[in-house]
mmCIF file of C-alpha atoms in Angstrom:
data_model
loop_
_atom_site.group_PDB
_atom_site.id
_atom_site.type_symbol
_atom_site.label_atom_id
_atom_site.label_comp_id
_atom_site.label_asym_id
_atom_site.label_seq_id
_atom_site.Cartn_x
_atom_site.Cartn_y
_atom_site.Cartn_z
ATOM 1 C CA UNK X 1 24.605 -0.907 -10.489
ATOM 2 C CA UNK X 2 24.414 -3.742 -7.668
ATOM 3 C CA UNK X 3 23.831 -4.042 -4.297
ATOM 4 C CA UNK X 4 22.080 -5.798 -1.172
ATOM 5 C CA UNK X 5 18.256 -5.267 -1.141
ATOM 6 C CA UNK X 6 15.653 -6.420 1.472
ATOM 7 C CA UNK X 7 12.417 -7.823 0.123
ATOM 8 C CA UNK X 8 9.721 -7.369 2.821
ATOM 9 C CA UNK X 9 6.665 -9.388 1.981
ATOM 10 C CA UNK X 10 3.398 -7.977 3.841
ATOM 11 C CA UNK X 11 0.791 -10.174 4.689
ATOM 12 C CA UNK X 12 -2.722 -8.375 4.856
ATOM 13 C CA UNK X 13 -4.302 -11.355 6.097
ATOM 14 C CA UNK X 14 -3.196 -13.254 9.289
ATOM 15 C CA UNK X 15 -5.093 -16.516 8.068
ATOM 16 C CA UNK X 16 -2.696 -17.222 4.968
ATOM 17 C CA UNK X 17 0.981 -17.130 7.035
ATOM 18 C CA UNK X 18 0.851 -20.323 5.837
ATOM 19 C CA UNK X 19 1.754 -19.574 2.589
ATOM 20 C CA UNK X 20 5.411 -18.365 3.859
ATOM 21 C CA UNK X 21 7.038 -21.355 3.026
ATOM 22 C CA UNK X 22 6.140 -21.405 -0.301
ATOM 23 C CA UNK X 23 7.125 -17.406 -0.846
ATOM 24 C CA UNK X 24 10.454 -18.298 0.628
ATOM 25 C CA UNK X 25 10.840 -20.561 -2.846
ATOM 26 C CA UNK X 26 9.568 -18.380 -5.199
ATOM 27 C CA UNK X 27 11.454 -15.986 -4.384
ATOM 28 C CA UNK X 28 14.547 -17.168 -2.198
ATOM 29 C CA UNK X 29 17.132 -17.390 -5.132
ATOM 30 C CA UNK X 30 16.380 -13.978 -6.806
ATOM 31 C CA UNK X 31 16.305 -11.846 -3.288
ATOM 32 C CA UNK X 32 18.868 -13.595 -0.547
ATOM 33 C CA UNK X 33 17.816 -11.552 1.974
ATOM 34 C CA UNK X 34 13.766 -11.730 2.633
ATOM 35 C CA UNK X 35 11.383 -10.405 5.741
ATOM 36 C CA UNK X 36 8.182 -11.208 6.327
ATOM 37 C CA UNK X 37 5.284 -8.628 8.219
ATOM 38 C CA UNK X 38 3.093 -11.215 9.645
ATOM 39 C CA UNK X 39 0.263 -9.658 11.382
ATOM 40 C CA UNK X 40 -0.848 -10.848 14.901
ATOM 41 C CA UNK X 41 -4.288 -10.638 16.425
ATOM 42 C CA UNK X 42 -6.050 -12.159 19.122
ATOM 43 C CA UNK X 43 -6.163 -16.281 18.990
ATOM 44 C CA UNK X 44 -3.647 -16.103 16.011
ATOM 45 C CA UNK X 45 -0.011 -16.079 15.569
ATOM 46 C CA UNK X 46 1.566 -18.137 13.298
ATOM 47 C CA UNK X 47 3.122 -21.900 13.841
ATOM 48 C CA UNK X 48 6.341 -22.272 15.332
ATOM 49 C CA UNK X 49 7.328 -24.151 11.835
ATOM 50 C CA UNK X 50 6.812 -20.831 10.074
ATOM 51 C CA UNK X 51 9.000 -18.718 12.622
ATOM 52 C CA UNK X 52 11.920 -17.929 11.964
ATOM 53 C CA UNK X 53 14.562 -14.848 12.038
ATOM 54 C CA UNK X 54 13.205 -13.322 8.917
ATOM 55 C CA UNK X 55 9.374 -13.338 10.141
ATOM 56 C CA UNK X 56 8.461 -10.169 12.273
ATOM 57 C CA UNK X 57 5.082 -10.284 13.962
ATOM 58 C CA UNK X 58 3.434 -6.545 13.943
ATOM 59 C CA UNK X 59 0.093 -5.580 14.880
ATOM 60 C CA UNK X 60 -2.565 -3.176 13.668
ATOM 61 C CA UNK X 61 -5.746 -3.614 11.010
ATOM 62 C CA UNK X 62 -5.050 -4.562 7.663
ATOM 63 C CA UNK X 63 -6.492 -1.413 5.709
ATOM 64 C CA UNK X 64 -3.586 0.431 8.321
ATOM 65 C CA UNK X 65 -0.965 -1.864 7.088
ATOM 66 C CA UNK X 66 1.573 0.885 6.736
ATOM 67 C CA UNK X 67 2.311 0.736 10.044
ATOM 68 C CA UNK X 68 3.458 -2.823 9.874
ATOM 69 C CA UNK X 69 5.821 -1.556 7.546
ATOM 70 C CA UNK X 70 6.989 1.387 10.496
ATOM 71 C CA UNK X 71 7.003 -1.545 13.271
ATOM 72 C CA UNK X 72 9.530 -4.029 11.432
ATOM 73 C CA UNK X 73 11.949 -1.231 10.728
ATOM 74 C CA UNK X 74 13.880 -2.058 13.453
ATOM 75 C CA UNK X 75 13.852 -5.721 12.327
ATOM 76 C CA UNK X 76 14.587 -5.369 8.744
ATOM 77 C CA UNK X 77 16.662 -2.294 8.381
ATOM 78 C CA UNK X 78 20.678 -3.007 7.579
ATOM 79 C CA UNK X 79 23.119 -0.705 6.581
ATOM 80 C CA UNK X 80 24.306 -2.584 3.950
ATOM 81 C CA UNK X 81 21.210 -2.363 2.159
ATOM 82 C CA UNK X 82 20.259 -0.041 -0.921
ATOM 83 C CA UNK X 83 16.482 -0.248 -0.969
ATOM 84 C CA UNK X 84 13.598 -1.750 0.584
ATOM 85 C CA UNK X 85 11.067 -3.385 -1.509
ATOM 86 C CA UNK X 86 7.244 -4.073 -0.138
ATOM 87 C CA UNK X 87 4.917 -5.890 -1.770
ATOM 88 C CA UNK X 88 1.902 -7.910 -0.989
ATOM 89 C CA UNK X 89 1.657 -11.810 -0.256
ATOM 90 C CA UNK X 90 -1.116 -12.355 -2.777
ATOM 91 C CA UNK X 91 1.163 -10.680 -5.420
ATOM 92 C CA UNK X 92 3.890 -12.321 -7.936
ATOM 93 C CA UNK X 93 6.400 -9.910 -8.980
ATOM 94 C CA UNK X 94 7.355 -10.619 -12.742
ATOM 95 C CA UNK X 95 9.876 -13.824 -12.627
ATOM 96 C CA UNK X 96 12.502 -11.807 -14.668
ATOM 97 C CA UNK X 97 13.420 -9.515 -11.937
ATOM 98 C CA UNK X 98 16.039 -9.836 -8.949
ATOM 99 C CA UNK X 99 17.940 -8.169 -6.441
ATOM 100 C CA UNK X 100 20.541 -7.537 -9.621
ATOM 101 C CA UNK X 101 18.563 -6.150 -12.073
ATOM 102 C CA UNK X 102 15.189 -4.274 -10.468
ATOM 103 C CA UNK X 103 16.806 -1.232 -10.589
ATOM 104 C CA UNK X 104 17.073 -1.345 -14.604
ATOM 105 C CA UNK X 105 13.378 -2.515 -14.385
ATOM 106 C CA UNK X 106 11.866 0.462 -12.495
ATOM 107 C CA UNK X 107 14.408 2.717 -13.885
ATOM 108 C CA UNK X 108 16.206 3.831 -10.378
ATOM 109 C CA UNK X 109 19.591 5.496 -11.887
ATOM 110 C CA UNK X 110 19.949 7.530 -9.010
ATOM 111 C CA UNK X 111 20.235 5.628 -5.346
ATOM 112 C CA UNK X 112 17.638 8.168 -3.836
ATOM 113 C CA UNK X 113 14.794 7.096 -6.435
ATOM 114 C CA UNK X 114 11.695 5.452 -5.347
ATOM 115 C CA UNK X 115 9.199 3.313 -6.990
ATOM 116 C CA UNK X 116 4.962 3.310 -6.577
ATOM 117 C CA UNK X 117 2.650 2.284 -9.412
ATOM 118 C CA UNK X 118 0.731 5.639 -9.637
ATOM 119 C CA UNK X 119 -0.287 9.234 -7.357
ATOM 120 C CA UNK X 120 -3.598 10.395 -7.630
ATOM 121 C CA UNK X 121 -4.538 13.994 -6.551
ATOM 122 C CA UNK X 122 -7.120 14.163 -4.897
ATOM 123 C CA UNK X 123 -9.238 16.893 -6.101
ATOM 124 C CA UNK X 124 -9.344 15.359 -9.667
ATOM 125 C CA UNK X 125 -10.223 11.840 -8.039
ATOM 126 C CA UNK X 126 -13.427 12.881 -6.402
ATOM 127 C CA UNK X 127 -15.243 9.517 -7.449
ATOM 128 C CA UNK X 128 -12.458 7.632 -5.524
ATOM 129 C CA UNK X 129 -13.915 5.687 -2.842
ATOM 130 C CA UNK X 130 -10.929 6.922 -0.459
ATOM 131 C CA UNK X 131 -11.192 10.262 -1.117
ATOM 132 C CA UNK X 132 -13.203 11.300 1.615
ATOM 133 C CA UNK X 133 -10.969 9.353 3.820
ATOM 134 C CA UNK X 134 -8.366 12.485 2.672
ATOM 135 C CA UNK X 135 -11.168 14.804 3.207
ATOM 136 C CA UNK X 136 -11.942 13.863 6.729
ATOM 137 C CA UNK X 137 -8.567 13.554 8.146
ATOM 138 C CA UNK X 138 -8.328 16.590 10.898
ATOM 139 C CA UNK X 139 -4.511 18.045 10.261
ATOM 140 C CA UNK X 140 -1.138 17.597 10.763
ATOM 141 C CA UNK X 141 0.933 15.615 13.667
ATOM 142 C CA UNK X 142 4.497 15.459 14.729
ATOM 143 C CA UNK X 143 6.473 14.067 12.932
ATOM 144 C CA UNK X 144 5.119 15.436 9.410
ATOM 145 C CA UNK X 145 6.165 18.312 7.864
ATOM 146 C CA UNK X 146 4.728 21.931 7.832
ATOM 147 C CA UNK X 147 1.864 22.080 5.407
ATOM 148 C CA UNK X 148 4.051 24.585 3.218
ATOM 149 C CA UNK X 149 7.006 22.183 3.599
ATOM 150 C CA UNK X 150 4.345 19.510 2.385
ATOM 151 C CA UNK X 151 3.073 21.498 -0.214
ATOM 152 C CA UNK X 152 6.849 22.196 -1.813
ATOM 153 C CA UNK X 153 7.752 18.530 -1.360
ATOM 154 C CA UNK X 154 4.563 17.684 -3.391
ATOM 155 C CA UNK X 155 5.210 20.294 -5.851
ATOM 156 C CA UNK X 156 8.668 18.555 -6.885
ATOM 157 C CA UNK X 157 6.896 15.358 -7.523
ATOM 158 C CA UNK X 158 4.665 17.308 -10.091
ATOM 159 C CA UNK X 159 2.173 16.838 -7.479
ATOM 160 C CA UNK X 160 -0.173 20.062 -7.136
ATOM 161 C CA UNK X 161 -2.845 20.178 -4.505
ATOM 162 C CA UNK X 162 -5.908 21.606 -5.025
ATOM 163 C CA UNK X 163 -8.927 22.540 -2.703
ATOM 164 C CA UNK X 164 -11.862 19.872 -3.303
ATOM 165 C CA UNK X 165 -14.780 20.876 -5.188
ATOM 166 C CA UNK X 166 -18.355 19.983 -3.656
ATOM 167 C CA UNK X 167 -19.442 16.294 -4.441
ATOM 168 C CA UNK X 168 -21.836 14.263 -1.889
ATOM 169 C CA UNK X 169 -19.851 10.625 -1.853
ATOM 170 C CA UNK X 170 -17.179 13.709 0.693
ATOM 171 C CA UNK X 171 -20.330 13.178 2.795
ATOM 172 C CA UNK X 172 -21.665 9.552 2.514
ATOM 173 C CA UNK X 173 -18.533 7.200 1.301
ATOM 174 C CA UNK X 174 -15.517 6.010 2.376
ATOM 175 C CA UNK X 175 -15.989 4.564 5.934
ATOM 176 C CA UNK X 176 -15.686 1.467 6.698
ATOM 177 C CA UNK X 177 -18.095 0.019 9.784
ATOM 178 C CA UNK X 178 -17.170 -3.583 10.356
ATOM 179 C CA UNK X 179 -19.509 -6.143 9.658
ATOM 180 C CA UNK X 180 -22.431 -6.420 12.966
ATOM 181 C CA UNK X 181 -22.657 -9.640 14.557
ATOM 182 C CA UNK X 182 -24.459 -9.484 18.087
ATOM 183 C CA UNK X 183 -27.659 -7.353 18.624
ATOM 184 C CA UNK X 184 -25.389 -4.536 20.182
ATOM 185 C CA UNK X 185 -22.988 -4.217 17.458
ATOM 186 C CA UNK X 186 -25.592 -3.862 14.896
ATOM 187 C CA UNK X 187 -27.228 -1.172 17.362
ATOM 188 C CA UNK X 188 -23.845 0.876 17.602
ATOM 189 C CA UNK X 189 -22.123 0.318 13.752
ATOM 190 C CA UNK X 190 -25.236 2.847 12.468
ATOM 191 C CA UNK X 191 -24.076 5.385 14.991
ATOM 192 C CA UNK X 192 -20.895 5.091 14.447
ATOM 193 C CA UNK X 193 -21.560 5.840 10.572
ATOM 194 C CA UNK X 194 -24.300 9.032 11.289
ATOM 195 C CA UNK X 195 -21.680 10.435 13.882
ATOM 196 C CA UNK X 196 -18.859 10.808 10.527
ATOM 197 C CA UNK X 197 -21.222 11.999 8.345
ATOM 198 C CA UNK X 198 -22.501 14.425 10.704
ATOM 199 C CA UNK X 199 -19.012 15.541 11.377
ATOM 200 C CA UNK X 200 -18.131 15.661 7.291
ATOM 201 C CA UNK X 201 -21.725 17.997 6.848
ATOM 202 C CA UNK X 202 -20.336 20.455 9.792
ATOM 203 C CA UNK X 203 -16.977 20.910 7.647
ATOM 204 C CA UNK X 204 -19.117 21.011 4.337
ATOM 205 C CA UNK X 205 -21.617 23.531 5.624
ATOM 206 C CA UNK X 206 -18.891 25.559 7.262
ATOM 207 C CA UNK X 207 -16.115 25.921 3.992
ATOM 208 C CA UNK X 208 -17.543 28.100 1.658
ATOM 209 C CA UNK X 209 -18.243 26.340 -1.539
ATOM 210 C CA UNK X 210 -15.518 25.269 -4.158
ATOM 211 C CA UNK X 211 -13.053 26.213 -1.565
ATOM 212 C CA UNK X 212 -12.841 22.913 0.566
ATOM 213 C CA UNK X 213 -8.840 22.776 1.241
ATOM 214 C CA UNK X 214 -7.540 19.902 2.677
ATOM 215 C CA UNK X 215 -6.686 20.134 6.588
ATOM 216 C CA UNK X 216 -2.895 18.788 5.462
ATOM 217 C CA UNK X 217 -1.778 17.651 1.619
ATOM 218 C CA UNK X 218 -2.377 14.202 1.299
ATOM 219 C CA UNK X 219 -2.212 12.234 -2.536
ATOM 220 C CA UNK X 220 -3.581 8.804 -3.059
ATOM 221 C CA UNK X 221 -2.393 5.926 -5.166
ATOM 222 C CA UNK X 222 -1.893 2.214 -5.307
ATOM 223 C CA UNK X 223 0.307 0.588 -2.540
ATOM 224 C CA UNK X 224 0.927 -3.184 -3.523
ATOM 225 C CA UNK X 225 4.415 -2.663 -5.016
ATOM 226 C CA UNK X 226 6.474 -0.400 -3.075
ATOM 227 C CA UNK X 227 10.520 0.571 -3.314
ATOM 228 C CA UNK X 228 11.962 2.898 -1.020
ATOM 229 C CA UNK X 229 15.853 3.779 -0.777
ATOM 230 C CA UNK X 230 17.665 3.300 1.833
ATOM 231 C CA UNK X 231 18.323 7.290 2.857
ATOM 232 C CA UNK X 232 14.337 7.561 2.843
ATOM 233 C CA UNK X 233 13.441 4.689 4.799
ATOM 234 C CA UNK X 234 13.624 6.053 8.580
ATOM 235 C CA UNK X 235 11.670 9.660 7.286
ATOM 236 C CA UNK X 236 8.833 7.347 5.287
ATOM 237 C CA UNK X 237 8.505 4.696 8.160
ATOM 238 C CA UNK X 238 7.943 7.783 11.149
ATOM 239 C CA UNK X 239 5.800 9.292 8.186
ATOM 240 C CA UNK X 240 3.866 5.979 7.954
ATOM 241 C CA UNK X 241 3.379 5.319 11.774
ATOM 242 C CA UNK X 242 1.846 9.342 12.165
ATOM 243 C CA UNK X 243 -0.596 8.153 9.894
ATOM 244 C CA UNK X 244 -1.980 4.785 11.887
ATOM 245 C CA UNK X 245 -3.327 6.935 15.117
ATOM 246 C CA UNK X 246 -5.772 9.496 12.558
ATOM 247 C CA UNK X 247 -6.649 6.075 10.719
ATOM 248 C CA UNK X 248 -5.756 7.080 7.389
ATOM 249 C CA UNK X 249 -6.354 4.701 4.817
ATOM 250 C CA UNK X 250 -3.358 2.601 3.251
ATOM 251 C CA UNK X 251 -3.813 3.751 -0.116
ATOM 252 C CA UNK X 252 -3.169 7.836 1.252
ATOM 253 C CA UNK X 253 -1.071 7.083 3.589
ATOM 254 C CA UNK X 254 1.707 5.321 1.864
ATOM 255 C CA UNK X 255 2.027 7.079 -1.351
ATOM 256 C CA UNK X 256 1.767 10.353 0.752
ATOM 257 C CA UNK X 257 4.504 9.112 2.973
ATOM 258 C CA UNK X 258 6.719 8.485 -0.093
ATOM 259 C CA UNK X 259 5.958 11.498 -1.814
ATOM 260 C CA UNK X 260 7.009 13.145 1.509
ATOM 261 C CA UNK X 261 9.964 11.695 2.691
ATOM 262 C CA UNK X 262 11.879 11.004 -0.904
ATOM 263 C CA UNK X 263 13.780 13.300 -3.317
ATOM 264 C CA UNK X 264 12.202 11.602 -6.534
ATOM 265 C CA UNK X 265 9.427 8.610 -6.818
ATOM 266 C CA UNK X 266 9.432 6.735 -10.426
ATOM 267 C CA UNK X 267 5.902 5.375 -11.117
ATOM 268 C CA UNK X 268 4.115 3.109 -14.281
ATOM 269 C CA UNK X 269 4.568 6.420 -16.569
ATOM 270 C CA UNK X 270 8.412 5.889 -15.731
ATOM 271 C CA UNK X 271 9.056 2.704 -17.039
ATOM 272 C CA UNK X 272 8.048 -0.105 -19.974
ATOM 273 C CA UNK X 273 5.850 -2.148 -17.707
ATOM 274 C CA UNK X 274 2.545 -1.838 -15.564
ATOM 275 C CA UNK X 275 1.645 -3.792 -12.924
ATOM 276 C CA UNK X 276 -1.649 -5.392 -13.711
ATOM 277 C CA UNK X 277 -4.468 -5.364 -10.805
ATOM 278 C CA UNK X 278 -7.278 -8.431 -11.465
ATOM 279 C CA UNK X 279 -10.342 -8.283 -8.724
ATOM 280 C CA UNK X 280 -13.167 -10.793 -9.028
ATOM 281 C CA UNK X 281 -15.131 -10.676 -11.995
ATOM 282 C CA UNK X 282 -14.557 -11.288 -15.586
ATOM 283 C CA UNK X 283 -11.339 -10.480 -16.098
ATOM 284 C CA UNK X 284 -10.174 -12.111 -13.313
ATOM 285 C CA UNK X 285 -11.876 -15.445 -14.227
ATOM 286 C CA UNK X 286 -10.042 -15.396 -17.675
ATOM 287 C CA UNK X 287 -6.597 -14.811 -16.235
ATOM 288 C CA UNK X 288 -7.720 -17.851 -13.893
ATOM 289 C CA UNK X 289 -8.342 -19.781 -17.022
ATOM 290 C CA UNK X 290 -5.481 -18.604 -18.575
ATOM 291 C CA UNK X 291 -3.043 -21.163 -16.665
ATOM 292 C CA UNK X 292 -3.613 -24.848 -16.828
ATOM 293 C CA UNK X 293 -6.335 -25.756 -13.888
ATOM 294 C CA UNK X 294 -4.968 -22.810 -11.793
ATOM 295 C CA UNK X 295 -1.524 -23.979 -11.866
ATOM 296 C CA UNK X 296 0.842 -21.098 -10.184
ATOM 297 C CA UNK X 297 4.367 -23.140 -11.648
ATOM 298 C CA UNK X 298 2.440 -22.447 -15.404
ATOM 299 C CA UNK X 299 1.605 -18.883 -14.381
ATOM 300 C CA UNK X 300 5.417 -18.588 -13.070
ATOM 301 C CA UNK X 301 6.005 -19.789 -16.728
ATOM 302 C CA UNK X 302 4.479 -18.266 -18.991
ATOM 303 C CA UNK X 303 4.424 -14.578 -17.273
ATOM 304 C CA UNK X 304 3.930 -11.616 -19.223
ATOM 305 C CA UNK X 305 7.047 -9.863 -20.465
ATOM 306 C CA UNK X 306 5.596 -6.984 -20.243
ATOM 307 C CA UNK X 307 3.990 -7.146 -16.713
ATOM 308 C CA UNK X 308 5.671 -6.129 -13.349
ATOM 309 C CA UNK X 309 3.687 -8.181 -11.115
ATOM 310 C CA UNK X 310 0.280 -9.410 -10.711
ATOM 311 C CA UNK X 311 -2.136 -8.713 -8.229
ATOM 312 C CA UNK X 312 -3.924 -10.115 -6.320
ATOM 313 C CA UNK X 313 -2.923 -13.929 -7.434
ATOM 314 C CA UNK X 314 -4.583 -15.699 -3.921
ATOM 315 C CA UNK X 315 -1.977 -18.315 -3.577
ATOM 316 C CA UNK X 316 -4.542 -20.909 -1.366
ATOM 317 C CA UNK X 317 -6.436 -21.154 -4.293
ATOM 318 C CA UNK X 318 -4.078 -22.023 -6.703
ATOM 319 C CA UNK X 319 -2.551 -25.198 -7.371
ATOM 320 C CA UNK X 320 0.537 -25.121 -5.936
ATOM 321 C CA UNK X 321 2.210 -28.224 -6.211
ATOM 322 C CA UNK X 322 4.446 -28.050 -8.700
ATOM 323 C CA UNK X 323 5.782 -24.619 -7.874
#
């Protein structure tokens, strides 16, 4: 099976547009056709060097970044094209794969299957640090489905929603208050924080216990690799741009967006690799030391087999000479 794909690159970060050049390489021979989501915000927008026909400037907060991906429709979307793959700047896709062959990776027979690492439902995730991002979101808006429409959609993912059971982090974690820097800001990010708890203890006090049902069905899961077919893109983008008004947080609003708007949606229980997530720490200082003095050409080398990308690999700290 063959055919034209888009690879959309999303950059998180404004500050490392730079490193389009060097993505355009690395990937250039195994995806022709490539787009970049290059964020703008006030006294940034990238060089002229870097702009070019294939680099769409959206706008919005990175932890909202699914509705870069519902701004550059417009941009990226072709008729000739038989999915649309997302993934991050600061991740490298395994080396092996290309626009010929990722569909035998990620196990996409059918041309209306999807791809995300991993769904979580919510009510078994309590711990989750988004959770309560779920929990707090108010209801449904045009142009989602019916919550019963939701509900069946979820259903035929194997997806079963479930009313939350009492745990305090629905009341205390999950929102983010942006780091204070003048006297006023650190007067105002406190009562910005008591004002959503106070509004999470209202809904608490007033749901009677064990019986906390979300205000719409929402899943979580991981949102770094993403494939979407071509006959789900427009339904997942408007899905994805309802979700940037309420604020709901990337990692809910994507995979509930794909879980919404496509038939079927393969994940790391589907096929013979993972993706493998490294964050600061020990294990991601021995995969650092793992590749000669941070060298990305050696990790481009010597990549797992069994791996489907890495993430995040921060290209500005690599050595990236050679590559």
């Amino acid at each position: 099976m063959s055919g034209k794909v888009a690879l959309i690159i999303i950059y998180n970060h404004h500050q490392h547009a730079d490193n389009i050049p060097l993505l355009e390489k690395m990937y250039r021979a195994r995806f022709p056709d490539i787009y970049h989501l290059v964020p703008v915000m006030r006294g940034f927008a990238p060089s002229a060097d870097l702009l070019g026909g294939n680099v769409i400037p959206v706008r919005g907060k990175s932890f909202h970044f699914h509705g870069y991906m519902a701004q550059g429709l417009r941009h990226y979307f072709r008729e000739e094209y038989t999915h649309y793959i997302f993934i991050h700047d600061d991740l490298v896709l395994n080396p092996g794969i290309n626009e010929d062959n990722f569909r035998d990776y990620l196990k996409l027979e059918r041309e209306d299957t999807a791809f995300l690492s991993n769904f979580y439902v919510l009510h078994q995730r309590l711990e989750w640090i988004y959770t309560p991002d779920a929990y707090a979101y108010e209801g449904r808006v045009e142009p989602l489905p019916a919550y019963d429409e939701a509900l069946e959609k979820f259903s035929a993912h194997g997806l079963n929603i479930k009313p939350l059971s009492f745990n305090w982090s629905l009341l205390f974690r999950g929102h983010y208050v942006p780091p204070a820097g003048s006297f006023l800001q650190k007067m105002v990010s406190p009562l910005r924080w008591l004002k959503v708890v106070l509004r999470r203890l209202q809904r608490l006090l007033t749901w009677s216990p064990n019986k906390r049902k979300l205000a719409y069905p929402l899943v979580g899961g991981f949102s770094d690799m993403v494939v979407v077919p071509a006959a789900s893109i427009t339904d997942f983008c408007r899905y994805c741009e309802a979700f940037v008004a309420p604020k709901l947080f990337v990692l809910i609003a994507v995979p509930t967006a794909l879980a919404l708007s496509c038939r079927k949606v393969n994940t790391h229980d589907d096929i013979r690799m993972r993706g493998l997530h490294y964050w600061p720490g020990k294990t991601w200082g021995a995969v650092r030391s793992r590749y000669d003095a941070m060298g990305l050409n050696s990790l481009l080398e010597n990549f797992p087999d069994e791996c489907l990308f890495i993430h995040p690999v921060k290209l500005s700290q690599w050595n990236t000479d050679s590559a």
